[in-house]
JSON list of C-alpha atoms and ligand atoms in Angstrom, two decimals:
[
{"chain": "A", "resi": 1, "resn": "MET", "atom": "CA", "xyz": [52.17, 118.29, 122.25]},
{"chain": "A", "resi": 2, "resn": "SER", "atom": "CA", "xyz": [51.16, 121.88, 121.61]},
{"chain": "A", "resi": 3, "resn": "CYS", "atom": "CA", "xyz": [52.45, 123.95, 118.71]},
{"chain": "A", "resi": 4, "resn": "MET", "atom": "CA", "xyz": [54.70, 126.86, 119.62]},
{"chain": "A", "resi": 5, "resn": "TYR", "atom": "CA", "xyz": [53.31, 129.04, 116.83]},
{"chain": "A", "resi": 6, "resn": "CYS", "atom": "CA", "xyz": [49.68, 128.42, 117.90]},
{"chain": "A", "resi": 7, "resn": "ASP", "atom": "CA", "xyz": [50.35, 128.63, 121.65]},
{"chain": "A", "resi": 8, "resn": "ASN", "atom": "CA", "xyz": [51.74, 132.04, 122.59]},
{"chain": "A", "resi": 9, "resn": "THR", "atom": "CA", "xyz": [52.56, 130.83, 126.11]},
{"chain": "A", "resi": 10, "resn": "HIS", "atom": "CA", "xyz": [54.76, 128.00, 124.77]},
{"chain": "A", "resi": 11, "resn": "GLU", "atom": "CA", "xyz": [58.03, 127.68, 126.69]},
{"chain": "A", "resi": 12, "resn": "LYS", "atom": "CA", "xyz": [60.15, 126.88, 123.62]},
{"chain": "A", "resi": 13, "resn": "ARG", "atom": "CA", "xyz": [58.76, 129.92, 121.83]},
{"chain": "A", "resi": 14, "resn": "ALA", "atom": "CA", "xyz": [59.91, 132.25, 124.62]},
{"chain": "A", "resi": 15, "resn": "GLU", "atom": "CA", "xyz": [63.30, 130.54, 124.56]},
{"chain": "A", "resi": 16, "resn": "LEU", "atom": "CA", "xyz": [63.89, 130.91, 120.80]},
{"chain": "A", "resi": 17, "resn": "LEU", "atom": "CA", "xyz": [61.85, 133.82, 119.50]},
{"chain": "A", "resi": 18, "resn": "ILE", "atom": "CA", "xyz": [60.87, 137.44, 120.12]},
{"chain": "A", "resi": 19, "resn": "GLU", "atom": "CA", "xyz": [57.51, 138.44, 118.65]},
{"chain": "A", "resi": 20, "resn": "VAL", "atom": "CA", "xyz": [57.62, 141.58, 116.50]},
{"chain": "A", "resi": 21, "resn": "GLY", "atom": "CA", "xyz": [53.91, 141.65, 115.69]},
{"chain": "A", "resi": 22, "resn": "LYS", "atom": "CA", "xyz": [51.07, 140.70, 113.39]},
{"chain": "A", "resi": 23, "resn": "LEU", "atom": "CA", "xyz": [51.14, 140.97, 109.63]},
{"chain": "A", "resi": 24, "resn": "PRO", "atom": "CA", "xyz": [47.95, 140.56, 107.53]},
{"chain": "A", "resi": 25, "resn": "HIS", "atom": "CA", "xyz": [48.36, 136.75, 107.21]},
{"chain": "A", "resi": 26, "resn": "SER", "atom": "CA", "xyz": [51.10, 135.84, 109.63]},
{"chain": "A", "resi": 27, "resn": "THR", "atom": "CA", "xyz": [53.12, 136.74, 112.72]},
{"chain": "A", "resi": 28, "resn": "LEU", "atom": "CA", "xyz": [56.68, 138.03, 112.51]},
{"chain": "A", "resi": 29, "resn": "PHE", "atom": "CA", "xyz": [59.35, 136.86, 114.96]},
{"chain": "A", "resi": 30, "resn": "ILE", "atom": "CA", "xyz": [63.01, 137.70, 115.44]},
{"chain": "A", "resi": 31, "resn": "LEU", "atom": "CA", "xyz": [65.18, 134.71, 116.29]},
{"chain": "A", "resi": 32, "resn": "LYS", "atom": "CA", "xyz": [67.23, 135.18, 119.46]},
{"chain": "A", "resi": 33, "resn": "ASN", "atom": "CA", "xyz": [70.05, 133.42, 117.61]},
{"chain": "A", "resi": 34, "resn": "GLN", "atom": "CA", "xyz": [71.24, 136.23, 115.35]},
{"chain": "A", "resi": 35, "resn": "ASN", "atom": "CA", "xyz": [74.07, 134.29, 113.68]},
{"chain": "A", "resi": 36, "resn": "HIS", "atom": "CA", "xyz": [72.84, 135.94, 110.45]},
{"chain": "A", "resi": 37, "resn": "LEU", "atom": "CA", "xyz": [72.14, 139.52, 111.55]},
{"chain": "A", "resi": 38, "resn": "GLY", "atom": "CA", "xyz": [68.50, 140.45, 110.98]},
{"chain": "A", "resi": 39, "resn": "ARG", "atom": "CA", "xyz": [67.11, 136.92, 110.59]},
{"chain": "A", "resi": 40, "resn": "VAL", "atom": "CA", "xyz": [63.45, 136.35, 111.26]},
{"chain": "A", "resi": 41, "resn": "VAL", "atom": "CA", "xyz": [60.64, 133.82, 110.99]},
{"chain": "A", "resi": 42, "resn": "VAL", "atom": "CA", "xyz": [57.22, 134.50, 109.45]},
{"chain": "A", "resi": 43, "resn": "ALA", "atom": "CA", "xyz": [54.60, 132.07, 110.80]},
{"chain": "A", "resi": 44, "resn": "LEU", "atom": "CA", "xyz": [51.30, 131.56, 109.01]},
{"chain": "A", "resi": 45, "resn": "ASP", "atom": "CA", "xyz": [48.10, 132.50, 110.87]},
{"chain": "A", "resi": 46, "resn": "GLY", "atom": "CA", "xyz": [46.31, 129.24, 111.54]},
{"chain": "A", "resi": 47, "resn": "HIS", "atom": "CA", "xyz": [47.83, 125.79, 111.83]},
{"chain": "A", "resi": 48, "resn": "ARG", "atom": "CA", "xyz": [48.79, 124.16, 108.54]},
{"chain": "A", "resi": 49, "resn": "THR", "atom": "CA", "xyz": [51.42, 121.48, 108.36]},
{"chain": "A", "resi": 50, "resn": "GLU", "atom": "CA", "xyz": [52.07, 121.47, 104.62]},
{"chain": "A", "resi": 51, "resn": "VAL", "atom": "CA", "xyz": [51.97, 124.23, 102.00]},
{"chain": "A", "resi": 52, "resn": "TYR", "atom": "CA", "xyz": [49.44, 122.23, 99.95]},
{"chain": "A", "resi": 53, "resn": "GLU", "atom": "CA", "xyz": [46.96, 122.50, 102.86]},
{"chain": "A", "resi": 54, "resn": "MET", "atom": "CA", "xyz": [46.84, 126.28, 102.52]},
{"chain": "A", "resi": 55, "resn": "THR", "atom": "CA", "xyz": [44.00, 127.91, 100.58]},
{"chain": "A", "resi": 56, "resn": "PRO", "atom": "CA", "xyz": [44.96, 130.00, 97.53]},
{"chain": "A", "resi": 57, "resn": "GLU", "atom": "CA", "xyz": [44.17, 133.14, 99.61]},
{"chain": "A", "resi": 58, "resn": "GLU", "atom": "CA", "xyz": [46.45, 131.96, 102.44]},
{"chain": "A", "resi": 59, "resn": "ARG", "atom": "CA", "xyz": [49.26, 131.18, 99.99]},
{"chain": "A", "resi": 60, "resn": "GLU", "atom": "CA", "xyz": [48.99, 134.56, 98.32]},
{"chain": "A", "resi": 61, "resn": "GLY", "atom": "CA", "xyz": [48.69, 136.43, 101.62]},
{"chain": "A", "resi": 62, "resn": "PHE", "atom": "CA", "xyz": [51.51, 134.53, 103.30]},
{"chain": "A", "resi": 63, "resn": "PHE", "atom": "CA", "xyz": [53.86, 135.12, 100.40]},
{"chain": "A", "resi": 64, "resn": "ALA", "atom": "CA", "xyz": [52.93, 138.82, 100.30]},
{"chain": "A", "resi": 65, "resn": "ASP", "atom": "CA", "xyz": [53.93, 139.03, 103.99]},
{"chain": "A", "resi": 66, "resn": "VAL", "atom": "CA", "xyz": [57.21, 137.23, 103.22]},
{"chain": "A", "resi": 67, "resn": "ALA", "atom": "CA", "xyz": [57.89, 139.72, 100.42]},
{"chain": "A", "resi": 68, "resn": "ALA", "atom": "CA", "xyz": [57.19, 142.73, 102.67]},
{"chain": "A", "resi": 69, "resn": "VAL", "atom": "CA", "xyz": [59.43, 141.36, 105.44]},
{"chain": "A", "resi": 70, "resn": "SER", "atom": "CA", "xyz": [62.29, 140.54, 103.09]},
{"chain": "A", "resi": 71, "resn": "LYS", "atom": "CA", "xyz": [62.10, 144.05, 101.59]},
{"chain": "A", "resi": 72, "resn": "ALA", "atom": "CA", "xyz": [62.26, 145.56, 105.10]},
{"chain": "A", "resi": 73, "resn": "MET", "atom": "CA", "xyz": [65.21, 143.27, 105.89]},
{"chain": "A", "resi": 74, "resn": "SER", "atom": "CA", "xyz": [66.99, 144.43, 102.75]},
{"chain": "A", "resi": 75, "resn": "GLU", "atom": "CA", "xyz": [66.52, 148.08, 103.71]},
{"chain": "A", "resi": 76, "resn": "LEU", "atom": "CA", "xyz": [67.61, 147.55, 107.32]},
{"chain": "A", "resi": 77, "resn": "PHE", "atom": "CA", "xyz": [70.58, 145.21, 106.89]},
{"chain": "A", "resi": 78, "resn": "HIS", "atom": "CA", "xyz": [71.66, 145.39, 103.22]},
{"chain": "A", "resi": 79, "resn": "PRO", "atom": "CA", "xyz": [72.39, 141.65, 102.87]},
{"chain": "A", "resi": 80, "resn": "ASP", "atom": "CA", "xyz": [74.08, 140.41, 99.69]},
{"chain": "A", "resi": 81, "resn": "LYS", "atom": "CA", "xyz": [71.31, 137.79, 99.33]},
{"chain": "A", "resi": 82, "resn": "ILE", "atom": "CA", "xyz": [68.32, 136.63, 101.30]},
{"chain": "A", "resi": 83, "resn": "ASN", "atom": "CA", "xyz": [67.63, 132.92, 101.86]},
{"chain": "A", "resi": 84, "resn": "TYR", "atom": "CA", "xyz": [64.11, 131.55, 102.40]},
{"chain": "A", "resi": 85, "resn": "GLY", "atom": "CA", "xyz": [63.49, 128.24, 104.13]},
{"chain": "A", "resi": 86, "resn": "ILE", "atom": "CA", "xyz": [60.41, 126.19, 105.02]},
{"chain": "A", "resi": 87, "resn": "PHE", "atom": "CA", "xyz": [61.35, 123.02, 106.90]},
{"chain": "A", "resi": 88, "resn": "GLY", "atom": "CA", "xyz": [59.13, 122.13, 109.86]},
{"chain": "A", "resi": 89, "resn": "ASP", "atom": "CA", "xyz": [60.54, 118.75, 110.93]},
{"chain": "A", "resi": 90, "resn": "GLY", "atom": "CA", "xyz": [60.70, 120.03, 114.50]},
{"chain": "A", "resi": 91, "resn": "VAL", "atom": "CA", "xyz": [57.76, 122.44, 114.44]},
{"chain": "A", "resi": 92, "resn": "PRO", "atom": "CA", "xyz": [55.26, 121.32, 111.80]},
{"chain": "A", "resi": 93, "resn": "HIS", "atom": "CA", "xyz": [53.39, 124.62, 111.40]},
{"chain": "A", "resi": 94, "resn": "VAL", "atom": "CA", "xyz": [53.98, 126.47, 108.12]},
{"chain": "A", "resi": 95, "resn": "HIS", "atom": "CA", "xyz": [56.64, 129.09, 108.85]},
{"chain": "A", "resi": 96, "resn": "MET", "atom": "CA", "xyz": [59.37, 130.56, 106.71]},
{"chain": "A", "resi": 97, "resn": "HIS", "atom": "CA", "xyz": [62.87, 131.37, 107.86]},
{"chain": "A", "resi": 98, "resn": "ILE", "atom": "CA", "xyz": [64.02, 134.57, 106.16]},
{"chain": "A", "resi": 99, "resn": "VAL", "atom": "CA", "xyz": [67.77, 134.73, 106.49]},
{"chain": "A", "resi": 100, "resn": "PRO", "atom": "CA", "xyz": [70.04, 137.53, 105.32]},
{"chain": "A", "resi": 101, "resn": "LYS", "atom": "CA", "xyz": [73.33, 136.30, 103.89]},
{"chain": "A", "resi": 102, "resn": "TYR", "atom": "CA", "xyz": [76.50, 138.36, 103.71]},
{"chain": "A", "resi": 103, "resn": "LYS", "atom": "CA", "xyz": [79.52, 137.75, 101.50]},
{"chain": "A", "resi": 104, "resn": "ASP", "atom": "CA", "xyz": [82.56, 136.51, 103.45]},
{"chain": "A", "resi": 105, "resn": "GLN", "atom": "CA", "xyz": [80.38, 135.68, 106.45]},
{"chain": "A", "resi": 106, "resn": "LEU", "atom": "CA", "xyz": [78.78, 132.53, 107.84]},
{"chain": "A", "resi": 107, "resn": "GLN", "atom": "CA", "xyz": [77.65, 130.03, 105.16]},
{"chain": "A", "resi": 108, "resn": "TRP", "atom": "CA", "xyz": [77.89, 132.34, 102.15]},
{"chain": "A", "resi": 109, "resn": "GLY", "atom": "CA", "xyz": [77.38, 130.22, 99.03]},
{"chain": "A", "resi": 110, "resn": "HIS", "atom": "CA", "xyz": [75.61, 127.50, 101.03]},
{"chain": "A", "resi": 111, "resn": "PHE", "atom": "CA", "xyz": [72.15, 127.13, 102.54]},
{"chain": "A", "resi": 112, "resn": "PHE", "atom": "CA", "xyz": [71.84, 128.33, 106.10]},
{"chain": "A", "resi": 113, "resn": "TRP", "atom": "CA", "xyz": [72.10, 125.83, 108.90]},
{"chain": "A", "resi": 114, "resn": "ASP", "atom": "CA", "xyz": [72.11, 126.19, 112.68]},
{"chain": "A", "resi": 115, "resn": "LYS", "atom": "CA", "xyz": [73.26, 122.80, 113.92]},
{"chain": "A", "resi": 116, "resn": "GLY", "atom": "CA", "xyz": [76.81, 122.90, 115.21]},
{"chain": "A", "resi": 117, "resn": "GLU", "atom": "CA", "xyz": [77.15, 126.64, 114.64]},
{"chain": "A", "resi": 118, "resn": "VAL", "atom": "CA", "xyz": [77.91, 129.08, 117.43]},
{"chain": "A", "resi": 119, "resn": "GLU", "atom": "CA", "xyz": [74.82, 130.96, 118.60]},
{"chain": "A", "resi": 120, "resn": "VAL", "atom": "CA", "xyz": [75.04, 134.71, 118.39]},
{"chain": "A", "resi": 121, "resn": "THR", "atom": "CA", "xyz": [72.91, 136.65, 120.87]},
{"chain": "A", "resi": 122, "resn": "LEU", "atom": "CA", "xyz": [72.42, 140.39, 121.13]},
{"chain": "A", "resi": 123, "resn": "SER", "atom": "CA", "xyz": [71.79, 142.71, 124.08]},
{"chain": "A", "resi": 124, "resn": "ASP", "atom": "CA", "xyz": [68.20, 143.42, 125.08]},
{"chain": "A", "resi": 125, "resn": "ALA", "atom": "CA", "xyz": [68.60, 146.94, 123.69]},
{"chain": "A", "resi": 126, "resn": "GLU", "atom": "CA", "xyz": [69.81, 145.56, 120.34]},
{"chain": "A", "resi": 127, "resn": "TYR", "atom": "CA", "xyz": [66.86, 143.14, 120.12]},
{"chain": "A", "resi": 128, "resn": "GLN", "atom": "CA", "xyz": [64.50, 145.96, 121.02]},
{"chain": "A", "resi": 129, "resn": "LYS", "atom": "CA", "xyz": [65.95, 148.21, 118.31]},
{"chain": "A", "resi": 130, "resn": "MET", "atom": "CA", "xyz": [65.56, 145.43, 115.74]},
{"chain": "A", "resi": 131, "resn": "VAL", "atom": "CA", "xyz": [61.92, 144.91, 116.77]},
{"chain": "A", "resi": 132, "resn": "GLU", "atom": "CA", "xyz": [61.25, 148.64, 116.48]},
{"chain": "A", "resi": 133, "resn": "ASP", "atom": "CA", "xyz": [63.01, 148.89, 113.11]},
{"chain": "A", "resi": 134, "resn": "TYR", "atom": "CA", "xyz": [60.96, 146.03, 111.63]},
{"chain": "A", "resi": 135, "resn": "LYS", "atom": "CA", "xyz": [57.76, 147.47, 113.12]},
{"chain": "A", "resi": 136, "resn": "ARG", "atom": "CA", "xyz": [58.45, 150.88, 111.62]},
{"chain": "A", "resi": 137, "resn": "LEU", "atom": "CA", "xyz": [59.20, 149.60, 108.12]},
{"chain": "A", "resi": 138, "resn": "LEU", "atom": "CA", "xyz": [56.23, 147.19, 108.14]},
{"chain": "A", "resi": 139, "resn": "ASN", "atom": "CA", "xyz": [53.73, 149.57, 109.77]},
{"chain": "A", "resi": 140, "resn": "ILE", "atom": "CA", "xyz": [53.13, 147.12, 112.64]},
{"chain": "A", "resi": 141, "resn": "LYS", "atom": "CA", "xyz": [51.39, 148.79, 115.59]},
{"chain": "B", "resi": 1, "resn": "ZN", "atom": "ZN1", "xyz": [50.48, 125.63, 114.93]}
]
């Protein structure tokens, strides 16, 4: 079975994600399910299953990308807190969910969770604006 983060023609990838672009050590994606407005995934360049398999340079670079993305998210969406999650049961390629949390909205005070929750989708124009906003703040060409 191919990995959806390594294979950019993967069917599941097209179903779930919109690619924003390349960061120095990773690729940034918007999730089509925007149940937490602004949520993204940062996927490490190169296939690693576990964090301990990453070189010190990869760890430092990946986390620098995560920091840059979360700062852009904060400026764009003004969340009350940002959650960070590495799971990978379903897709075992190191990737971090970066999820803005808003007081009095979905799952405030609890870790984020998709199962059983209503999916929230945006219009094509709204996705496109989000892609452009992240690109602008992160200097992605
Ligand atoms: Zn992979």
